[in-house]
mmCIF file of C-alpha atoms in Angstrom:
data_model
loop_
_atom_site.group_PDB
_atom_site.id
_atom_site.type_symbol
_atom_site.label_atom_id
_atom_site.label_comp_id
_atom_site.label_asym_id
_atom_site.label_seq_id
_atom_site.Cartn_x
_atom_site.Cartn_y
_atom_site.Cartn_z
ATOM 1 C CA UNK A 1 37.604 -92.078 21.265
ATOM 2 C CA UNK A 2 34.655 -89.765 22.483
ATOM 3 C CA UNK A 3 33.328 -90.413 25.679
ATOM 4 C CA UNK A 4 29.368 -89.862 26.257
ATOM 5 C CA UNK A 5 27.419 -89.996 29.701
ATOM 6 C CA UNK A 6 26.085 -92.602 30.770
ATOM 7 C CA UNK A 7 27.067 -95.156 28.083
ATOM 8 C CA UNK A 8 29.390 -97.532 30.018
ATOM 9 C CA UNK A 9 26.464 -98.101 32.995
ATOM 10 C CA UNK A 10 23.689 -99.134 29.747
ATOM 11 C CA UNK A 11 26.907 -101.055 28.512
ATOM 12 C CA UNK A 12 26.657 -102.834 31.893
ATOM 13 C CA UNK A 13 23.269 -103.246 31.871
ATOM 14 C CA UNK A 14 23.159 -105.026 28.943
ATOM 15 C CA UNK A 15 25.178 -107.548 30.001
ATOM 16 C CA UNK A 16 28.787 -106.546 29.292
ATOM 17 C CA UNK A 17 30.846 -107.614 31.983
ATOM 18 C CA UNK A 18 34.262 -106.104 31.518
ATOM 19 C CA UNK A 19 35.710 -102.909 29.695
ATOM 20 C CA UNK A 20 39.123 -101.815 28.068
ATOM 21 C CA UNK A 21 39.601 -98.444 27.944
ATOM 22 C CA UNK A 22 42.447 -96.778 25.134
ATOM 23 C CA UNK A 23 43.218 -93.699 27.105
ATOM 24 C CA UNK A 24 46.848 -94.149 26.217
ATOM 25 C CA UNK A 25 48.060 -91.291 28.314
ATOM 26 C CA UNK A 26 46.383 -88.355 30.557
ATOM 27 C CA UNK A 27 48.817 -86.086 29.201
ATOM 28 C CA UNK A 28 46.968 -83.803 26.386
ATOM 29 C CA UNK A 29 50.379 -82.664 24.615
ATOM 30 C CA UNK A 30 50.992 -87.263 23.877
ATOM 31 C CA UNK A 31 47.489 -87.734 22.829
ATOM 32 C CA UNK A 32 47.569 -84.773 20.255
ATOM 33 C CA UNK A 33 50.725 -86.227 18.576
ATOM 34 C CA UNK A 34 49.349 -89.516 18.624
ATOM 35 C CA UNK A 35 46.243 -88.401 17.065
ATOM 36 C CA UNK A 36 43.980 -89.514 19.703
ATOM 37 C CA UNK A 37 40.607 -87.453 20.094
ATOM 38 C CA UNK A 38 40.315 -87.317 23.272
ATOM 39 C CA UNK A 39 41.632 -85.448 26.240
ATOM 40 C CA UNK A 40 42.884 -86.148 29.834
ATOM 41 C CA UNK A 41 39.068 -84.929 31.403
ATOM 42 C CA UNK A 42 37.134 -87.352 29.011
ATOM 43 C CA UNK A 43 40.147 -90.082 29.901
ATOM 44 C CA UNK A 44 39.377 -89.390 33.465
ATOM 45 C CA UNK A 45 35.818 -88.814 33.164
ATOM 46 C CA UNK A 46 36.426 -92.583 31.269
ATOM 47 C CA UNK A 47 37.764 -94.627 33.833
ATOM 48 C CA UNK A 48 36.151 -92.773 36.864
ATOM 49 C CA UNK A 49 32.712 -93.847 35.063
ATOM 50 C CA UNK A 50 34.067 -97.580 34.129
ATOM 51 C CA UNK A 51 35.336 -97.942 38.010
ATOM 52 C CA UNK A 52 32.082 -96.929 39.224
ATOM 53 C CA UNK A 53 30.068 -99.179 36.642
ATOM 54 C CA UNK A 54 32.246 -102.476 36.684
ATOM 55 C CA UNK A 55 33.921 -104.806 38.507
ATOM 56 C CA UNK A 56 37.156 -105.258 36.358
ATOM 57 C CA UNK A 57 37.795 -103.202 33.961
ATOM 58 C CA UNK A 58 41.346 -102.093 31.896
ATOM 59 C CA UNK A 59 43.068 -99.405 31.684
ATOM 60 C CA UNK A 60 45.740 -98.883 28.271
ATOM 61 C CA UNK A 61 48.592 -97.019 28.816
ATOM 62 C CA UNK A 62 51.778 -96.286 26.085
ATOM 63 C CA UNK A 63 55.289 -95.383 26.615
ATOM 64 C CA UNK A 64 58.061 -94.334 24.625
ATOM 65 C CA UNK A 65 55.936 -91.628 22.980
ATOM 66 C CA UNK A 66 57.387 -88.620 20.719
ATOM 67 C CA UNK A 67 58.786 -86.116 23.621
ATOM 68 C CA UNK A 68 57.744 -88.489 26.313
ATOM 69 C CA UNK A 69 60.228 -88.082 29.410
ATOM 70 C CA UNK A 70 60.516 -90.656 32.756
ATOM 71 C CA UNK A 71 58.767 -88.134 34.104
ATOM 72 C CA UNK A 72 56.117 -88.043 32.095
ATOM 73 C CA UNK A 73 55.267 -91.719 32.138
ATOM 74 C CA UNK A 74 55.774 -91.590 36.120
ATOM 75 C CA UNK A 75 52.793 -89.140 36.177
ATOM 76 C CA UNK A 76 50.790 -91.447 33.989
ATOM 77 C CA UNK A 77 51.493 -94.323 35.579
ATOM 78 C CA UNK A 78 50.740 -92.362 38.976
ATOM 79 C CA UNK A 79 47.645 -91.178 37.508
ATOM 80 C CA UNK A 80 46.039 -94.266 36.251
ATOM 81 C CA UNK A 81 47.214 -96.266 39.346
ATOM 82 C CA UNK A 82 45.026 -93.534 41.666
ATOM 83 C CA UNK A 83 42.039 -95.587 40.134
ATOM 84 C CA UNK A 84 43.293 -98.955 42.039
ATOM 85 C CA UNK A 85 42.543 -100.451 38.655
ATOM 86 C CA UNK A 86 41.994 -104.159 38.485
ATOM 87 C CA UNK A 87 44.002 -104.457 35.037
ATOM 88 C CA UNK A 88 46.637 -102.111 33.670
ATOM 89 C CA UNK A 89 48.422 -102.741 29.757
ATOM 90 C CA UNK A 90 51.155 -100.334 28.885
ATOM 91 C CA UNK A 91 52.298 -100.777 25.783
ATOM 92 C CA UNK A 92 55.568 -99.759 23.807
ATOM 93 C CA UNK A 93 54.832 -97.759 20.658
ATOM 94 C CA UNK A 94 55.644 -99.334 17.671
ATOM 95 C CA UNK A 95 56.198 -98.195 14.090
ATOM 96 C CA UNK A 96 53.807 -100.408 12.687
ATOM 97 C CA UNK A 97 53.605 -100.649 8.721
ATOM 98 C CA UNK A 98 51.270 -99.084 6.890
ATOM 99 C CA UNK A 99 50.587 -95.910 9.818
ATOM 100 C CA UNK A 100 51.166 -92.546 9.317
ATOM 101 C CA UNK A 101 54.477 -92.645 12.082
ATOM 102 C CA UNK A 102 55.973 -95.872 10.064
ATOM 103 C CA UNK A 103 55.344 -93.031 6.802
ATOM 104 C CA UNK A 104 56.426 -90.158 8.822
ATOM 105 C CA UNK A 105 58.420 -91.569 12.167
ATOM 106 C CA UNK A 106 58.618 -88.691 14.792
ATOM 107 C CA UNK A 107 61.840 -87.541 14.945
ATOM 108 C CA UNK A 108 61.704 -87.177 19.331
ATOM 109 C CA UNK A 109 61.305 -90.600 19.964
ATOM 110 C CA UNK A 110 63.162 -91.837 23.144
ATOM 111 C CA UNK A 111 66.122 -94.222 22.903
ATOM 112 C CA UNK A 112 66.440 -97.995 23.047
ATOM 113 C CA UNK A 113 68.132 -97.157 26.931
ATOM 114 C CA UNK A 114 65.473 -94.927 27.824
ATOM 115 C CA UNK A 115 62.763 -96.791 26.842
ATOM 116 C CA UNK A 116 64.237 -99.728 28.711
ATOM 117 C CA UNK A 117 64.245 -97.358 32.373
ATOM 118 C CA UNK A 118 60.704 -96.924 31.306
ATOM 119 C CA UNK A 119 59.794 -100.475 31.458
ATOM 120 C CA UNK A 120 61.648 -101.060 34.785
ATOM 121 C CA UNK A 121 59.556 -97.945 36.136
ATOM 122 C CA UNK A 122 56.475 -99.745 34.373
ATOM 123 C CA UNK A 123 57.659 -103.126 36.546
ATOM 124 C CA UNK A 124 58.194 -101.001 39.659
ATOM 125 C CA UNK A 125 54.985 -99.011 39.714
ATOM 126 C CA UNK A 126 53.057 -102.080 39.330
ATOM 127 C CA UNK A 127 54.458 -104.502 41.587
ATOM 128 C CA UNK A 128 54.442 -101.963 44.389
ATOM 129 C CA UNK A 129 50.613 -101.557 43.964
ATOM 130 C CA UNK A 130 50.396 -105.244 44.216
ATOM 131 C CA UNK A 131 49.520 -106.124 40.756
ATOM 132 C CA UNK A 132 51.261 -109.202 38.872
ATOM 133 C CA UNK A 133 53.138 -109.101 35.254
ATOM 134 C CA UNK A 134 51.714 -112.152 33.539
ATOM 135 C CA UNK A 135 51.936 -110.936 30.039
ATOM 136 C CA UNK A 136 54.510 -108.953 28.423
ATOM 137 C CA UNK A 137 52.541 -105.855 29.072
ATOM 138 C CA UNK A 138 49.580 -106.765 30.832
ATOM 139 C CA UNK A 139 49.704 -106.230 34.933
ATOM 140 C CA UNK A 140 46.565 -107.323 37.147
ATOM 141 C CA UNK A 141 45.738 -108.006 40.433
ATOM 142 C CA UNK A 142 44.422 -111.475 41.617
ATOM 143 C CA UNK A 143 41.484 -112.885 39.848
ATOM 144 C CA UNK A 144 41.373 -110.056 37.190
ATOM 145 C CA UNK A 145 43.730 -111.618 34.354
ATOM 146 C CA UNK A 146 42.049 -111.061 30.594
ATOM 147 C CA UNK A 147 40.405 -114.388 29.920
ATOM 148 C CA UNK A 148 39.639 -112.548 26.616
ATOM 149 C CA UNK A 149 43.321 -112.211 25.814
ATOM 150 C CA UNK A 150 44.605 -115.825 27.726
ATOM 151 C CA UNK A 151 42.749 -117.794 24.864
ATOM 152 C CA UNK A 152 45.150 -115.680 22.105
ATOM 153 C CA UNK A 153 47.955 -115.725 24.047
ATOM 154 C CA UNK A 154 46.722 -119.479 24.251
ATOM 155 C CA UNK A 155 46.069 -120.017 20.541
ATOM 156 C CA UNK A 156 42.831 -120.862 21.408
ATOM 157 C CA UNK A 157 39.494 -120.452 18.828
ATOM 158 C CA UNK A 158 37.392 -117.287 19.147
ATOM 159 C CA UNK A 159 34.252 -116.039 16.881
ATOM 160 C CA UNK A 160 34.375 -112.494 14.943
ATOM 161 C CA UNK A 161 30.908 -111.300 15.350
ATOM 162 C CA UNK A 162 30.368 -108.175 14.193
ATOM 163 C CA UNK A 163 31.720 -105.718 11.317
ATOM 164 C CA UNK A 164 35.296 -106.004 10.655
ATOM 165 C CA UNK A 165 35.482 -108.592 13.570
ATOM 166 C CA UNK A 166 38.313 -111.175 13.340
ATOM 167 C CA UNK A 167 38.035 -114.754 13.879
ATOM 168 C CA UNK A 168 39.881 -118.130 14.194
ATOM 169 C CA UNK A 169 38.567 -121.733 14.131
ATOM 170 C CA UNK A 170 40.171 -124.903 14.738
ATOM 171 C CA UNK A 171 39.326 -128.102 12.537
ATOM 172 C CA UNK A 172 40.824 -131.868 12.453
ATOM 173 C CA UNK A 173 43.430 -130.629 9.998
ATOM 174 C CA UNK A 174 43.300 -127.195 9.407
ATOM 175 C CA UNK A 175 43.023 -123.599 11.318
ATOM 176 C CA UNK A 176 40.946 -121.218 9.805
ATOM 177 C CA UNK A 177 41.124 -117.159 10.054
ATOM 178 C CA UNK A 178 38.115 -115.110 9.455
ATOM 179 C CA UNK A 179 37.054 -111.453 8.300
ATOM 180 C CA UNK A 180 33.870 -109.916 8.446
ATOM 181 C CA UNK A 181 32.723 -107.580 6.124
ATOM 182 C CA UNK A 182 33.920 -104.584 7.314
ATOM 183 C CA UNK A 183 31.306 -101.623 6.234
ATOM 184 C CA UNK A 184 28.608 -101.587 8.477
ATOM 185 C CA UNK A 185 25.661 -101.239 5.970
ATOM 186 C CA UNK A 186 27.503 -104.430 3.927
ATOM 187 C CA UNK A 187 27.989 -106.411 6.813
ATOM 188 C CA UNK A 188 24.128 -106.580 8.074
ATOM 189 C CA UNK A 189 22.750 -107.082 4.025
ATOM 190 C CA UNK A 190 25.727 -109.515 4.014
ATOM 191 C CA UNK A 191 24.594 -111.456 7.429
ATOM 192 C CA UNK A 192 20.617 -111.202 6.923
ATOM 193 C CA UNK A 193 21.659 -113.165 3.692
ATOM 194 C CA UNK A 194 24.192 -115.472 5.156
ATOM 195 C CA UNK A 195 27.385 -113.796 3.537
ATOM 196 C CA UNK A 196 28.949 -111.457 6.009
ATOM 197 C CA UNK A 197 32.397 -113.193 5.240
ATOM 198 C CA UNK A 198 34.921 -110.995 3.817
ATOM 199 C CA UNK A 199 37.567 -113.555 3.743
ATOM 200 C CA UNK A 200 38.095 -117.059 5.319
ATOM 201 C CA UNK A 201 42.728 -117.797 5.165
ATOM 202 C CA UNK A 202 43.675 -121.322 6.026
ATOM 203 C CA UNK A 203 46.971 -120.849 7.812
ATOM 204 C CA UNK A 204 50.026 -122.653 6.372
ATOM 205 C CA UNK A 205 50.609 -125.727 8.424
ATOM 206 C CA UNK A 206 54.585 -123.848 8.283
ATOM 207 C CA UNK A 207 53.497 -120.720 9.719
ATOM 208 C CA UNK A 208 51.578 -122.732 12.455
ATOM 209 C CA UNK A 209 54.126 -123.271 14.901
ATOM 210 C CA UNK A 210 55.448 -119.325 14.807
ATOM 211 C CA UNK A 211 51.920 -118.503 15.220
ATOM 212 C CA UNK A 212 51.886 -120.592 18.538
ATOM 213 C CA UNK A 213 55.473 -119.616 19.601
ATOM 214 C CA UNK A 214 54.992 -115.500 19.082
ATOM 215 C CA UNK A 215 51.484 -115.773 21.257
ATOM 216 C CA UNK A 216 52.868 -118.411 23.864
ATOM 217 C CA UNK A 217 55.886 -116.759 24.554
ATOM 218 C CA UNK A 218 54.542 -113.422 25.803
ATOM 219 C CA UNK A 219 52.984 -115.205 29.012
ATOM 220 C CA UNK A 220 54.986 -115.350 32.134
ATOM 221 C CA UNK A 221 54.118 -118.918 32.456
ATOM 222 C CA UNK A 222 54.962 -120.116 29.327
ATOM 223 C CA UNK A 223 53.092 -123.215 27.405
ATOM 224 C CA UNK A 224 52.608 -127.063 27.805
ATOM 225 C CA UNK A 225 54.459 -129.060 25.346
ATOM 226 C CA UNK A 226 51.634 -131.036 25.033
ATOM 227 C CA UNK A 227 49.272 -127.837 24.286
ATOM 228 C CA UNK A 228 51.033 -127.478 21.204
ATOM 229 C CA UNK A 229 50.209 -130.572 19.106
ATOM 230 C CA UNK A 230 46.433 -130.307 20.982
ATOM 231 C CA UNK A 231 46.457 -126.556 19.203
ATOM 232 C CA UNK A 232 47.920 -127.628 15.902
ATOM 233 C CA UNK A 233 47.646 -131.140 15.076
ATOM 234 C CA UNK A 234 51.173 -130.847 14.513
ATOM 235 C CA UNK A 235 53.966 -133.229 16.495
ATOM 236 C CA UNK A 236 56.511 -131.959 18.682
ATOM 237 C CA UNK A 237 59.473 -132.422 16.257
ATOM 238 C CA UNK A 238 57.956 -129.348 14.150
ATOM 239 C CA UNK A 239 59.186 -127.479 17.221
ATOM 240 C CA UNK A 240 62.189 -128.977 18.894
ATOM 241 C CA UNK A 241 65.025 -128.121 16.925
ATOM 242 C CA UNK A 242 64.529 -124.386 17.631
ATOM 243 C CA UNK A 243 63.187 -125.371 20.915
ATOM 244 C CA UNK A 244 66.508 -126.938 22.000
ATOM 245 C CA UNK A 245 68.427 -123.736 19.948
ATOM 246 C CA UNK A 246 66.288 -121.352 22.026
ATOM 247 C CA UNK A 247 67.457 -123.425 25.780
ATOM 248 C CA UNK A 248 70.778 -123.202 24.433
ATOM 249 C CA UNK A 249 70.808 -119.494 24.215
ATOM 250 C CA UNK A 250 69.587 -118.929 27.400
ATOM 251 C CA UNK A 251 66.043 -117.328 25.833
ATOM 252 C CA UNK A 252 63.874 -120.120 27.444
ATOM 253 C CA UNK A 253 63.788 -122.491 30.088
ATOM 254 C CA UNK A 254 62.242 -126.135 30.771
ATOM 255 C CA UNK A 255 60.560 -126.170 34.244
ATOM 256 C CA UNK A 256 61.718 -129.193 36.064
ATOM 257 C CA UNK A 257 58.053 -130.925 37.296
ATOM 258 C CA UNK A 258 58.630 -132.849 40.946
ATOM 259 C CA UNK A 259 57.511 -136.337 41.796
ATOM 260 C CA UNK A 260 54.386 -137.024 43.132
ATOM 261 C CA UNK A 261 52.212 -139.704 44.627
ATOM 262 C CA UNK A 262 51.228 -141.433 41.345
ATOM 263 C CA UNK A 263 48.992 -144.371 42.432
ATOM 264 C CA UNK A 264 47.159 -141.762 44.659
ATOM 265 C CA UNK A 265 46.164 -139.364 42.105
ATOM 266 C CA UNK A 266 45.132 -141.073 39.874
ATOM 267 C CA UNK A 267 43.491 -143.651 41.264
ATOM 268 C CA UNK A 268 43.547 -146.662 39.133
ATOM 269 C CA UNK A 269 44.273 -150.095 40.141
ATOM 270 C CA UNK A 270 46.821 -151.129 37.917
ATOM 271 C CA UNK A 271 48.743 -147.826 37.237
ATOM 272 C CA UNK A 272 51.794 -149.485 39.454
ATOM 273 C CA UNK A 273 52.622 -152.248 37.056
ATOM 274 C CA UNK A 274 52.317 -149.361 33.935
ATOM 275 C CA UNK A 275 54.368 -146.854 36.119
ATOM 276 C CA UNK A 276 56.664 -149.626 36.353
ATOM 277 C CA UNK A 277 57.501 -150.344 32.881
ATOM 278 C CA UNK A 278 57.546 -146.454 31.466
ATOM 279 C CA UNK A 279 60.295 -146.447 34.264
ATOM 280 C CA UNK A 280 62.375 -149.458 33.640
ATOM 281 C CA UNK A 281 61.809 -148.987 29.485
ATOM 282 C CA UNK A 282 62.934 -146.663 27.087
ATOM 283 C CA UNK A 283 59.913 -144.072 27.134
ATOM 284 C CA UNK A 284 60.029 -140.230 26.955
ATOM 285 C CA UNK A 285 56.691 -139.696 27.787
ATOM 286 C CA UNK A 286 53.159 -141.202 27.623
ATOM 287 C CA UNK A 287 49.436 -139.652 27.276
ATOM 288 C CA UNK A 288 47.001 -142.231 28.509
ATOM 289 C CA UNK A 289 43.530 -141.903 28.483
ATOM 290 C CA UNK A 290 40.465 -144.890 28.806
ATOM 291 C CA UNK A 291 39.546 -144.319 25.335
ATOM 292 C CA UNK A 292 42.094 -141.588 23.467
ATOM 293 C CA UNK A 293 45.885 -140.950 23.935
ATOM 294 C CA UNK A 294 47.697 -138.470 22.461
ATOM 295 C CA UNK A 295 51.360 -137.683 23.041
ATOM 296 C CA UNK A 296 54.486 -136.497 21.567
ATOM 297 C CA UNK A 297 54.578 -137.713 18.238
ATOM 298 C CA UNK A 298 51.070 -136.017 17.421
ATOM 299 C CA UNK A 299 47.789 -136.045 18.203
ATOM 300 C CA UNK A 300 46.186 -139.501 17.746
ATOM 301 C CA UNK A 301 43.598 -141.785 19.011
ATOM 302 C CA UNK A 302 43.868 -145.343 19.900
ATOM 303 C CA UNK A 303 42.694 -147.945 22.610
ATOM 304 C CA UNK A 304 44.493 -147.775 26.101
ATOM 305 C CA UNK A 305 46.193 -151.202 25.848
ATOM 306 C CA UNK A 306 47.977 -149.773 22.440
ATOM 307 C CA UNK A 307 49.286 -147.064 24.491
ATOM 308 C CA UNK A 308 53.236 -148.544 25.271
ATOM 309 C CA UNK A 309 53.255 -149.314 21.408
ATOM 310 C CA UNK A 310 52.088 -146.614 19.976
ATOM 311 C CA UNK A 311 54.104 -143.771 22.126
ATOM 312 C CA UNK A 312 57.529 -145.172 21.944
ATOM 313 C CA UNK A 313 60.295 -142.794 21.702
ATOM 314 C CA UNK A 314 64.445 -142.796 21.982
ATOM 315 C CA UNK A 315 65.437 -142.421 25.457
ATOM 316 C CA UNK A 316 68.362 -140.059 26.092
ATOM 317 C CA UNK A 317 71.427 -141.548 28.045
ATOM 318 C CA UNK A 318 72.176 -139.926 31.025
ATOM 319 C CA UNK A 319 68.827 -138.666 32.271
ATOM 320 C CA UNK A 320 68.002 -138.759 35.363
ATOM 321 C CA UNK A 321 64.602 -139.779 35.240
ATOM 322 C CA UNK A 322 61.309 -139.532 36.832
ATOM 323 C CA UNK A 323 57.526 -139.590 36.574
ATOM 324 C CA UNK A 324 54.232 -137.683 37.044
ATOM 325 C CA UNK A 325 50.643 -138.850 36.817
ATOM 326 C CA UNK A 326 48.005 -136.439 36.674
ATOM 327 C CA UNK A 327 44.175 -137.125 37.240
ATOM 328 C CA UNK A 328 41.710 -135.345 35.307
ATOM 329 C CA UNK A 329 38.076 -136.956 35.305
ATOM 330 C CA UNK A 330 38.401 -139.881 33.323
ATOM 331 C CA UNK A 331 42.432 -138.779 31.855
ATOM 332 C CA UNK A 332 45.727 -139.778 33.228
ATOM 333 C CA UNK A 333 48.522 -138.356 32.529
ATOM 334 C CA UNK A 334 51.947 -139.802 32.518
ATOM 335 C CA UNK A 335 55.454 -137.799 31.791
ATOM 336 C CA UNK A 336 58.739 -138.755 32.222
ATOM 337 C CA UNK A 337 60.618 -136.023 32.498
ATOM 338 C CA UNK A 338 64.390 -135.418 34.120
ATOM 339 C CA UNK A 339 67.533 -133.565 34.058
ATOM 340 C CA UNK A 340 68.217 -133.203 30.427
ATOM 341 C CA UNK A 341 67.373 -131.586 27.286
ATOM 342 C CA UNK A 342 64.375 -129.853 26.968
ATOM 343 C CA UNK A 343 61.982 -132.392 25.137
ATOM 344 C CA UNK A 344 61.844 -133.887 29.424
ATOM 345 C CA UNK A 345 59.951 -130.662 30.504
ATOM 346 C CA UNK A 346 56.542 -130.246 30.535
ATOM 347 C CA UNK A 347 56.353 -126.400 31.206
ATOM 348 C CA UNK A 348 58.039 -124.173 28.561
ATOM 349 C CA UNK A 349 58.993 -120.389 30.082
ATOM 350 C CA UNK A 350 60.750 -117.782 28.673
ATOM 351 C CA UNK A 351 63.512 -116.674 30.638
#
């Protein structure tokens, strides 16, 4: 939107510590037909002001606009890369329901091939000015990633303070999504009162695992196995059919973890004899902890000499087999993990 003076560096001085800014292109003729209402000097005036204010700050960009050319995004891209800005989205437009273009699509839109030479350029343009892809459309240079967007991407829980603000909160058995009132007047009677909810949606325990899948997916590095049940409370077989479907497409891959010095990292006495017996037995993989375990058949709690019991699972013939331990603080980690199907990888990537 508007730009005025001055209000990034009080933004900055009131404790903000990073900014996004929607200039979606520097090109006046693209930000009239997407109805922006701003104009390349107040998008430049923007980020010159946000550059000079912050240490990382973003930068949005779009592609694929009505009567956008290669060209055309080159010059953007050019433009906004002049900055040396620490984090760059570009984004494809979409028709999204309910907007004026999903009412009225432009009629100029580039094609499916064109659009695709964009998003090479998009690759290109980036990786020569050193910044990584990590996201399906986010591009920053080391230490700048969006924490902000990681715990999404993550699943992770985040409060909506404010009007209109969106949250999501994790319980023992149940995620919760929250709206805030979204009229400003509303919302602060609402919250001096202690009712600035507009509406609180439990999300179906079925919808929870495409939920995960269509945030996980769009990072470079893909998800833990084990991150899902910790995020859902839901076991890995809710997953692993279309899992296994997806490998055998060719859509995702299992990264292959490699053998380490077990007894070393995690430094407990009698991890040998336990390493032992996962190895010679019929395990898949283990999650042991001093006081808590939780592993592939869901999340659950129980003492550390239950551990073998409790996380037995069918061992697939043929496997070439082999194991990790992990140390964190008090945790130890055990997979076993091989050559196989996918249920033996701990990393999850698209490919």
């Amino acid at each position: 939107g508007t730009f005025e003076q001055d209000r990034f560096k009080a933004f900055r001085q009131a404790g903000v510590t990073r900014l996004s800014i929607g200039v979606q292109s520097f090109d006046d003729r693209f930000l009239k037909a997407l109805g922006r209402v701003h104009d390349r000097e107040q998008a430049l005036a923007a980020v010159a002001e946000a550059a000079r204010c912050f240490d990382t700050y973003n930068i949005d960009l779009m592609y694929a606009l009505p009567g956008q050319s290669r060209e055309d995004l080159s010059a953007d891209l050019q433009q906004a890369l002049v900055f040396n800005p620490p984090h760059l989205s570009v984004y494809h437009l979409t028709m999204e329901p309910n907007t004026y273009f999903a009412k009225h699509p432009p009629a100029n839109l580039p094609d499916e091939d064109t659009a695709y030479d964009m998003l090479d350029m998009i690759t290109a343009a980036t990786g020569a000015a050193e910044m990584q892809r990590y996201e399906v459309s986010a591009y920053a240079r080391a230490g700048h990633r969006c924490e902000h967007n990681l715990n999404y991407w993550q699943f992770g829980d985040y409060l909506g303070l404010g009007a209109g603000a969106h949250g999501k909160l994790s319980f023992a058995h149940r995620v919760l999504r929250t709206v805030k009132l979204r009229d400003p007047q509303r919302y602060m009677e609402g919250a001096k009162a202690g009712q600035a909810l507009a509406q609180a949606d439990e999300v179906k325990r079925a919808d929870l695992p495409f939920e995960v899948m269509l945030n996980a997916l769009r990072l470079r590095t893909g998800f833990e196995l084990g991150q899902f049940t910790e995020r859902t409370g839901l076991p890995l077989s809710a997953i692993q059919k279309a899992l296994e479907q997806a490998e055998s497409r060719g859509l995702i891959v299992g990264e292959a973890v490699s053998l380490g010095d077990a007894t070393a990292i995690a430094g407990e006495p009698d991890l040998g004899s336990l390493v032992d017996q996962v190895a010679d037995g019929e395990h898949e993989a283990i999650l042991a902890d001093h006081d808590a375990v939780a592993g592939p058949l869901g999340a659950q709690h129980c003492r550390r000499e239950r551990v073998l019991r409790d996380f037995r699972v069918h061992h697939h013939r043929g496997v070439e087999r082999g194991i990790q331990v992990e140390g964190e603080r008090r945790r130890v980690r055990l997979h076993l993990f091989g050559k196989g199907p996918l249920r033996h990888s701990r990393h999850v990537q698209p490919s």
